[in-house]
Amino acid sequence: MAKVVIDEARCKGCALCTLACPKKLIRMSDKLNRQGFLPAVFPAECSRDCTSCALCAQMCPDVAITVFRAEKGEKP
Amino acid sequence: MAKVVIDEARCKGCALCTLACPKKLIRMSDKLNRQGFLPAVFPAECSRDCTSCALCAQMCPDVAITVFRAEKGEKP
Amino acid sequence: MQPVFQRPISLKDVATHFCPGCQHGLIHRLVADAMDHFGVQPQTIGVASVGCSVFLYEYFDIDVVEAPHGRAPAVATGVKRARPDNFVFTYQGDGDLAAIGTSEIIHAANRGELFTAIFVNNTTYGMTGGQMAPTSLPGQRTLTSPEGRDVTIDGYPMRMAEVIAALDGAAYSVRVAVNSPKNILAAAKAIKTAFSYQIEKKGFAFVEVLSACPTNWGMSAVQANERVAKEMIPYFALGTFKEKN
Amino acid sequence: MQPVFQRPISLKDVATHFCPGCQHGLIHRLVADAMDHFGVQPQTIGVASVGCSVFLYEYFDIDVVEAPHGRAPAVATGVKRARPDNFVFTYQGDGDLAAIGTSEIIHAANRGELFTAIFVNNTTYGMTGGQMAPTSLPGQRTLTSPEGRDVTIDGYPMRMAEVIAALDGAAYSVRVAVNSPKNILAAAKAIKTAFSYQIEKKGFAFVEVLSACPTNWGMSAVQANERVAKEMIPYFALGTFKEKN
Amino acid sequence: MSERQLVAGNIAVAMGALAAGCRYYFGYPITPQSDIPAYMAGELRKMGGTFIQAESEIASINMLLGASACGFRAMTSSSSPGISLKQEGISYMAGSELPGLIVNICRSGPGLGGIDPSQADYFQAVKTGGHGGYRTVVVAPASVQEMYDLTILAFDLSDRYRMPAVLLADSLVGQMKEALECKPYVPPSDLPAKAWAVTGKQGRKDQRIVKSLFLGEGELERHNWKLWGRAEELKAKEQRSEGKYLDDAQLLVTGFGSAARIAKSAVEMARTAGLKVGYLRPITLFPFPEVAFQQATATCKKVLCVELSTGQMVEDVRLSVARDAEVVFYGRPPGTGSLPTPEELFGQIHKHYGKGA
Amino acid sequence: MSERQLVAGNIAVAMGALAAGCRYYFGYPITPQSDIPAYMAGELRKMGGTFIQAESEIASINMLLGASACGFRAMTSSSSPGISLKQEGISYMAGSELPGLIVNICRSGPGLGGIDPSQADYFQAVKTGGHGGYRTVVVAPASVQEMYDLTILAFDLSDRYRMPAVLLADSLVGQMKEALECKPYVPPSDLPAKAWAVTGKQGRKDQRIVKSLFLGEGELERHNWKLWGRAEELKAKEQRSEGKYLDDAQLLVTGFGSAARIAKSAVEMARTAGLKVGYLRPITLFPFPEVAFQQATATCKKVLCVELSTGQMVEDVRLSVARDAEVVFYGRPPGTGSLPTPEELFGQIHKHYGKGA
Amino acid sequence: MTHDVFMTGFGGQGILVIGNLLAYAGIIDGKNVSYYPSYGVEKRGGAANCTVVVSDEEVGSPVIGAPSAGIILNQASFDRHIGRFKPGAFCLLNSSLVAEGAKRRDDLDILRLPLNEMAQELGDARMLNMIAIGVYVANCRPVAFDSLKEALKKVLPERNHRFIPLNVKAIDLGAAQVK
Amino acid sequence: MTHDVFMTGFGGQGILVIGNLLAYAGIIDGKNVSYYPSYGVEKRGGAANCTVVVSDEEVGSPVIGAPSAGIILNQASFDRHIGRFKPGAFCLLNSSLVAEGAKRRDDLDILRLPLNEMAQELGDARMLNMIAIGVYVANCRPVAFDSLKEALKKVLPERNHRFIPLNVKAIDLGAAQVK
Ligand SMILES: Cc1ncc(C[n+]2csc(CCOP(=O)(O)OP(=O)(O)O)c2C)c(N)n1
Ligand SMILES: Cc1ncc(C[n+]2csc(CCOP(=O)(O)OP(=O)(O)O)c2C)c(N)n1
Ligand code: SF4
Ligand code: SF4
Ligand code: SF4
Ligand code: SF4
Ligand code: SF4
Ligand code: SF4
Ligand SMILES: [Mg+2]
Ligand SMILES: [Mg+2]
């Protein structure tokens, strides 16, 4: 149970994060962002499956991803 | 039986040839040459002992030495 | 929720000018991470080179000196000798370090200068639009090798981590890549080790990082990242070539 | 009587300006011998460098181009590319080749340029009066290392034959000395082998020759010659570091 | 008439070089001249010539020295910082009496600066940035056609006077496209043979030695006077400039290359507005067209010099004009957004027209 | 008064630098300035300073850039070909507003040339041989004492105006020995603090960035005008020259450094012979002492400029004198046996005295 | 007679292609021409501009302070450059991306067309630039239409010559917008 | 009052040492001085010259076209330089090595001394230069003898100070040659 936040304004749509996620939780949007890129999105429903391994964030060249983990006992 | 000719005008008196001769046939002069150096000399009497190995000439930085060997049957 | 991955504080919170999928950004992050790790950011002086990474000062929250093309190791020598208690690093591309700056990096390494050199090898001159670099692979098509690099005319790709390792003055020399999470973690570790060589005054440390330049390779970011594994790593072996104690 | 040792015809019959016991003269003779041996003198273009050997054209009976300090390999590249059927060699000192000209020799070697490089290592800047060279030995006192070379500040002596051997483009790299008849004969052979690499288009060939500079070492010629054996050879191992077929 | 093509200035330089028989190119990447090596990389290897991307600008200029010593037409191109690095090599070429073409598509400076069109390398080119006192031919094209034509001229002058030639332009002329007519090159019939070129002795009696070291008593001084004499001959014979509206001009506008190009439009505006403004553009910067300036300022006593710098050529203008002529300066040192417009220069003409002198 | 020692000019430069607080020396061997690094190697390491014999002149100038960026007084020295190689670095230092001392003990050229005293690097120093349009302080000592004093002045001006300084001399002044009095250095009290120097942020809010890249709209142009403004201020405040016999002079003899030194004896000979000859020697070459020339040529209408070259400073003399003054030139380009004697220059004075203008 | 036009947009919109095309058409018409490009610092996606001059006389400055015509393809370019045009200049605005806003200029002869949508309708979003050049040429007549179409062969790389008919269609569509 | 002297010989004869010595003596005397050395190209054994000026006024040129005194220690130097001296100049010729020959100059005040032999007799061949400077100073009186001897401490390296008495003896021997 974890949360991945992708800063849409920073994302350049390179899709490298999608390769990195072992669970294939991240996908590319089909709507251009302000910079003219198709950004990556982390669908809210994926929170469940996300292990907060942060491999997606490790891989992002633009440091556009922040990863959060539920603290012990925290509600989903 | 061989002859070693040292070009006095070229010799800079470094004495390296004296080190090279396995027979120690070359010695340094005590008279300055025109350039102001004490040149190496090959005493005529050494012809007998010289093997014409040319190591002295090999060693000379100033290519001041020429070595001759008696041809077969040549008189000393 | 507790953050498990966050932007390093040494890295300014701004967008970069790098192309999508360009791994300069990632390498910047790893360098900033290492700075945070050792807490050296307040003492750090970065030496920028000329190439796509010229804007070091826009992204790192540190003092920076900009060096002429290829001369970062000489500038860093001047900086480190003048301020031996500061933490000093250089950041150079392959055109910068392995072509015009060959002499400077070799002699700085050989003198055992106490700065850390980050070397980003993307097999091309990124900033000038994709010319052949000293590290371009055999057959690689670039602006100035339109038929592909011909090793009999253009020479062979230079393996800088090995060249540096061979110098007596170099204490640490390593080659890493950032094309997969696994390699990224190894790269992060190598950069930290390199930093420790300076901090512990163990000697000159050199980190070569294989990096993608999707734009000049004429590839998508994903394809470019794949090329690192398929073409670069086989030629530029990953590994530690020197690790003095 | 029959001459068994004579001046090579490629070497002009004039006195040199070299100091007594300076082995530049000897190395000149070996190069001229090799030229005679292969009969290439009529096609030869020599590239002179800046150092005590700058007067190449006074001693060799060949066409000569004089290069700026350190740049002989670049000049030779231009010459050989323009006249591929000529025989081209460079002749450089250790200041020239291993300091200011580091980049040029490394990249010429790496491109596999088809000229022959003669490198005279006498651990000092001869012509300028005896400053510390990249090859000066640890502790060696020179004009600019009055207390002796301190490797922690001045860096380590560079072993160029090994550095060159490590480059993919280099075909032949060897280190020889001329301090004894035996070594001289080996040096003569190495220079001929290096020439054959060019003649047979086998690739770039590099010959490092250890040499004495009595004047700047502050020694007699005999002492200087002894230093080669006692101090230089132990640091700069003689041998063949690369020999491609 | 050969076909007119739409060609960028940088490419026109490369085409001109090939037309002039140059088959040796040595360079190192730098913006904004990268089109030249890219074009040369493709064409030269196709035609059996030599293209080398060297490890540095220093290596390039010395490869050029080597190829030129062999008697062949050869060139390098770069931009400002790269040209600074070539200064030692250029001095050696000059000292060794070697021809060869050095193209500088200037960028803005000093230091890393930027890549905008600049004319701040005038001093470096014309006063020569290397050591020891020498001169080189310097040409300054103002159109794509001139990028081609002056490349050829530079090779010819360089060979004839045995000194390096510099083509000084910037990204305005370099990246601009215009119609280019590639006139076929006919080598001047009186170009002297290169009897000094190294070839290997090949049985020749005398050695050929290409060098710049002269230690004999009085030798280097004589050598310097010889080089000086060539430069004087060049000055006497090869000054080139373009003039317009000089007869009745009351204000003369001058500048070279891209600045002149923009200034020319301003002069046309002024004429349209009824102002008697003349135009004089140096085509050769060395030799500087002193005679043309002398003549023009025999009657027109005020000169406005426009440069994309804080003022360099203006010194040569001052040294060339009639003693009683006044020279004023308008400069836009280069940088993003700093290119002057014709309208702006027309404003300057207005400001100075009819006043003083 | 401190003791007078017999000291060579080159050593006086090194002593002056140490007196001025310079503790960082970066250089590469070259004749005829090798005394400077040799002296520095001994002294600096003794006093805990930094002496590095770099791998090249290019590395040296960039090490200087690095040390200077840290806010310390630092220097390099070389001779002509080596100075050519530093041109890119000097341009970067100027663009980055960095002080620092570059000593050029000129040798003869062009190319490898020789090691005789030369003044043929005037253009390179004064018009600046690097790219992009910038200026540096240029001082030209004519005695051993001045080698010391002007080294100190160069550091002060360089710091104050935030631009590199060049000390231009040759082996005549460099190898000559004279009595030197080492006056202790008192730093000008109004020298601005180096609030731009990199130190690591150390908790400071703003980054310090030493750079010459400016890409913002209009930014680089403003930067250039700022540098230009500093040079103008320098021109207004720091012109220095030495004059003698100017009041009644009918012929003015000028030159800098070693040529002036020789010319001065010729002027004395002329005065002894009853000729009304004056003497004016620029001490700063940039800023050029325009005012002094203007004033001197208000009355004296003929100027003889003597240089150890085919003529370079003479252009600045022409640009500086009154419009109706005539400037003639006598040059001895350098080389073995080419140093003019006072007697020879006296001959030139005779030739021009009382004629023309 | 001299025509000048300033075209501005971002990289990828094909500004430089139609600049080249227009210039080449001028050559075919026997005119003097100049084409001067300028870019932003970014490697990808940055600003792309060019100025084209077509003239019976020698072309003076390739840089025009106050252009007499314009093609403006996106908002950023509009904001940055709209102030420069000469009063009365003809300007084509790509209304798909340009909202005008504060910087309205009522003294210009402005034509607003939704070029993105028009190109999409034509079947190829990339044809936006060709529509634009059609509009401009139809309005200002700097070159003959035949020359413009002829120039396609010179300007497009060989491999794209199969798209020439579509390009021609787009040019014609543009021309048809001008009464 | 201004004295100038041109000293010439080959490397190893100690020309530069006595040049320095004379200049230092001038400083001790409170004069203005200049010392200007020049060498041949050779590393070892080449020509070595210097010019020393000692003056009550500021020293102008350290290079003198026609010197007013000379010390000439070998043949090559004689041949090359003898023509330069001012008529009437005092010249010390080392007759051990100089044969004069074709270039005789009868307009000079020449003193011939076999310096090599004199030095040998004194017990040290290297003292030749000191004898020479003694002769010159005794003849032309540019500096006080005490200053000259005092200057030995400044000019000789510390490790050679033990030879000062011998040097003084050589200077005195030189001086004694001048009546
Ligand atoms: C002296 C000099 N030569 C050339 C250039 C042009 N230049 C700018 S960046 C660069 C190289 C870029 O390649 P690299 O170092 O590999 O960095 P990348 O952009 O690929 O990260 C070059 C040649 C320059 N600025 N200065
Ligand atoms: C650009 C430049 N820098 C420096 C010099 C001065 N210089 C002349 S020869 C030389 C080096 C001599 O040493 P080396 O190459 O080892 O040759 P050696 O004399 O010992 O044979 C140097 C530094 C120069 N001529 N040009
Ligand atoms: S944190 Fe891990 S599991 Fe979650 S999205 Fe990122 S890579 Fe996938
Ligand atoms: S890796 Fe980063 S920049 Fe790339 S798509 Fe994912 S979030 Fe966006
Ligand atoms: S030839 Fe041989 S034996 Fe004869 S002198 Fe020479 S070294 Fe000695
Ligand atoms: S080696 Fe040659 S130069 Fe040396 S002493 Fe012998 S002969 Fe003379
Ligand atoms: S050009 Fe290449 S190296 Fe430069 S930012 Fe773009 S992808 Fe990165
Ligand atoms: S100085 Fe040294 S290298 Fe030069 S000639 Fe003399 S001994 Fe040989
Ligand atoms: Mg790169
Ligand atoms: Mg050496």
mmCIF file of C-alpha atoms in Angstrom, chain A:
data_model
loop_
_atom_site.group_PDB
_atom_site.id
_atom_site.type_symbol
_atom_site.label_atom_id
_atom_site.label_comp_id
_atom_site.label_asym_id
_atom_site.label_seq_id
_atom_site.Cartn_x
_atom_site.Cartn_y
_atom_site.Cartn_z
ATOM 1 C CA MET A 1 0.000 0.000 0.000
ATOM 2 C CA ALA A 2 1.818 3.035 -1.239
ATOM 3 C CA LYS A 3 1.409 6.170 -3.237
ATOM 4 C CA VAL A 4 3.343 7.366 -6.220
ATOM 5 C CA VAL A 5 3.043 11.017 -7.157
ATOM 6 C CA ILE A 6 4.116 12.058 -10.628
ATOM 7 C CA ASP A 7 4.676 15.757 -11.090
ATOM 8 C CA GLU A 8 2.901 16.305 -14.364
ATOM 9 C CA ALA A 9 4.614 19.611 -14.995
ATOM 10 C CA ARG A 10 8.020 17.982 -14.754
ATOM 11 C CA CYS A 11 7.260 14.801 -16.634
ATOM 12 C CA LYS A 12 8.618 14.728 -20.169
ATOM 13 C CA GLY A 13 6.848 11.566 -21.163
ATOM 14 C CA CYS A 14 9.953 9.488 -21.734
ATOM 15 C CA ALA A 15 8.216 6.348 -20.418
ATOM 16 C CA LEU A 16 11.325 5.039 -18.703
ATOM 17 C CA CYS A 17 9.413 4.712 -15.434
ATOM 18 C CA THR A 18 6.974 2.325 -17.060
ATOM 19 C CA LEU A 19 9.877 0.013 -17.856
ATOM 20 C CA ALA A 20 11.204 0.210 -14.345
ATOM 21 C CA CYS A 21 8.058 -0.717 -12.430
ATOM 22 C CA PRO A 22 8.154 -4.444 -11.741
ATOM 23 C CA LYS A 23 4.379 -4.372 -11.382
ATOM 24 C CA LYS A 24 3.767 -2.373 -14.519
ATOM 25 C CA LEU A 25 1.620 0.069 -12.594
ATOM 26 C CA ILE A 26 2.533 3.202 -14.498
ATOM 27 C CA ARG A 27 1.129 4.030 -17.898
ATOM 28 C CA MET A 28 1.428 6.901 -20.317
ATOM 29 C CA SER A 29 -1.349 9.456 -20.663
ATOM 30 C CA ASP A 30 -2.842 10.346 -24.007
ATOM 31 C CA LYS A 31 -3.344 13.986 -23.059
ATOM 32 C CA LEU A 32 -0.552 16.462 -23.678
ATOM 33 C CA ASN A 33 0.721 18.323 -20.639
ATOM 34 C CA ARG A 34 1.573 22.031 -20.617
ATOM 35 C CA GLN A 35 5.004 21.381 -22.018
ATOM 36 C CA GLY A 36 3.567 19.422 -24.921
ATOM 37 C CA PHE A 37 4.497 15.963 -23.633
ATOM 38 C CA LEU A 38 2.320 12.929 -22.918
ATOM 39 C CA PRO A 39 3.039 12.427 -19.222
ATOM 40 C CA ALA A 40 3.184 9.254 -17.172
ATOM 41 C CA VAL A 41 0.314 8.556 -14.799
ATOM 42 C CA PHE A 42 0.003 6.446 -11.694
ATOM 43 C CA PRO A 43 -3.635 5.479 -11.485
ATOM 44 C CA ALA A 44 -4.980 5.927 -7.962
ATOM 45 C CA GLU A 45 -6.268 2.375 -7.908
ATOM 46 C CA CYS A 46 -2.728 1.092 -8.263
ATOM 47 C CA SER A 47 -1.929 2.213 -4.749
ATOM 48 C CA ARG A 48 -2.975 -1.184 -3.559
ATOM 49 C CA ASP A 49 -0.448 -3.048 -5.637
ATOM 50 C CA CYS A 50 2.383 -0.608 -5.298
ATOM 51 C CA THR A 51 5.175 -1.933 -3.088
ATOM 52 C CA SER A 52 6.799 1.492 -2.758
ATOM 53 C CA CYS A 53 9.952 -0.039 -4.145
ATOM 54 C CA ALA A 54 10.624 3.338 -5.799
ATOM 55 C CA LEU A 55 12.271 1.788 -8.821
ATOM 56 C CA CYS A 56 10.112 4.013 -11.002
ATOM 57 C CA ALA A 57 11.466 7.056 -9.200
ATOM 58 C CA GLN A 58 15.012 5.795 -9.400
ATOM 59 C CA MET A 59 14.656 5.515 -13.142
ATOM 60 C CA CYS A 60 13.075 8.897 -13.847
ATOM 61 C CA PRO A 61 15.607 11.238 -15.473
ATOM 62 C CA ASP A 62 13.562 14.243 -14.476
ATOM 63 C CA VAL A 63 13.063 13.432 -10.797
ATOM 64 C CA ALA A 64 9.348 13.821 -11.434
ATOM 65 C CA ILE A 65 8.297 10.966 -9.157
ATOM 66 C CA THR A 66 7.881 10.921 -5.405
ATOM 67 C CA VAL A 67 6.996 7.712 -3.610
ATOM 68 C CA PHE A 68 5.181 7.438 -0.292
ATOM 69 C CA ARG A 69 4.615 4.448 1.896
ATOM 70 C CA ALA A 70 1.729 4.070 4.348
ATOM 71 C CA GLU A 71 3.071 4.282 7.863
ATOM 72 C CA LYS A 72 2.372 1.430 10.140
ATOM 73 C CA GLY A 73 -1.338 1.354 10.910
ATOM 74 C CA GLU A 74 -2.107 4.178 8.522
ATOM 75 C CA LYS A 75 -5.465 3.897 6.792
ATOM 76 C CA PRO A 76 -5.379 3.273 3.094
#
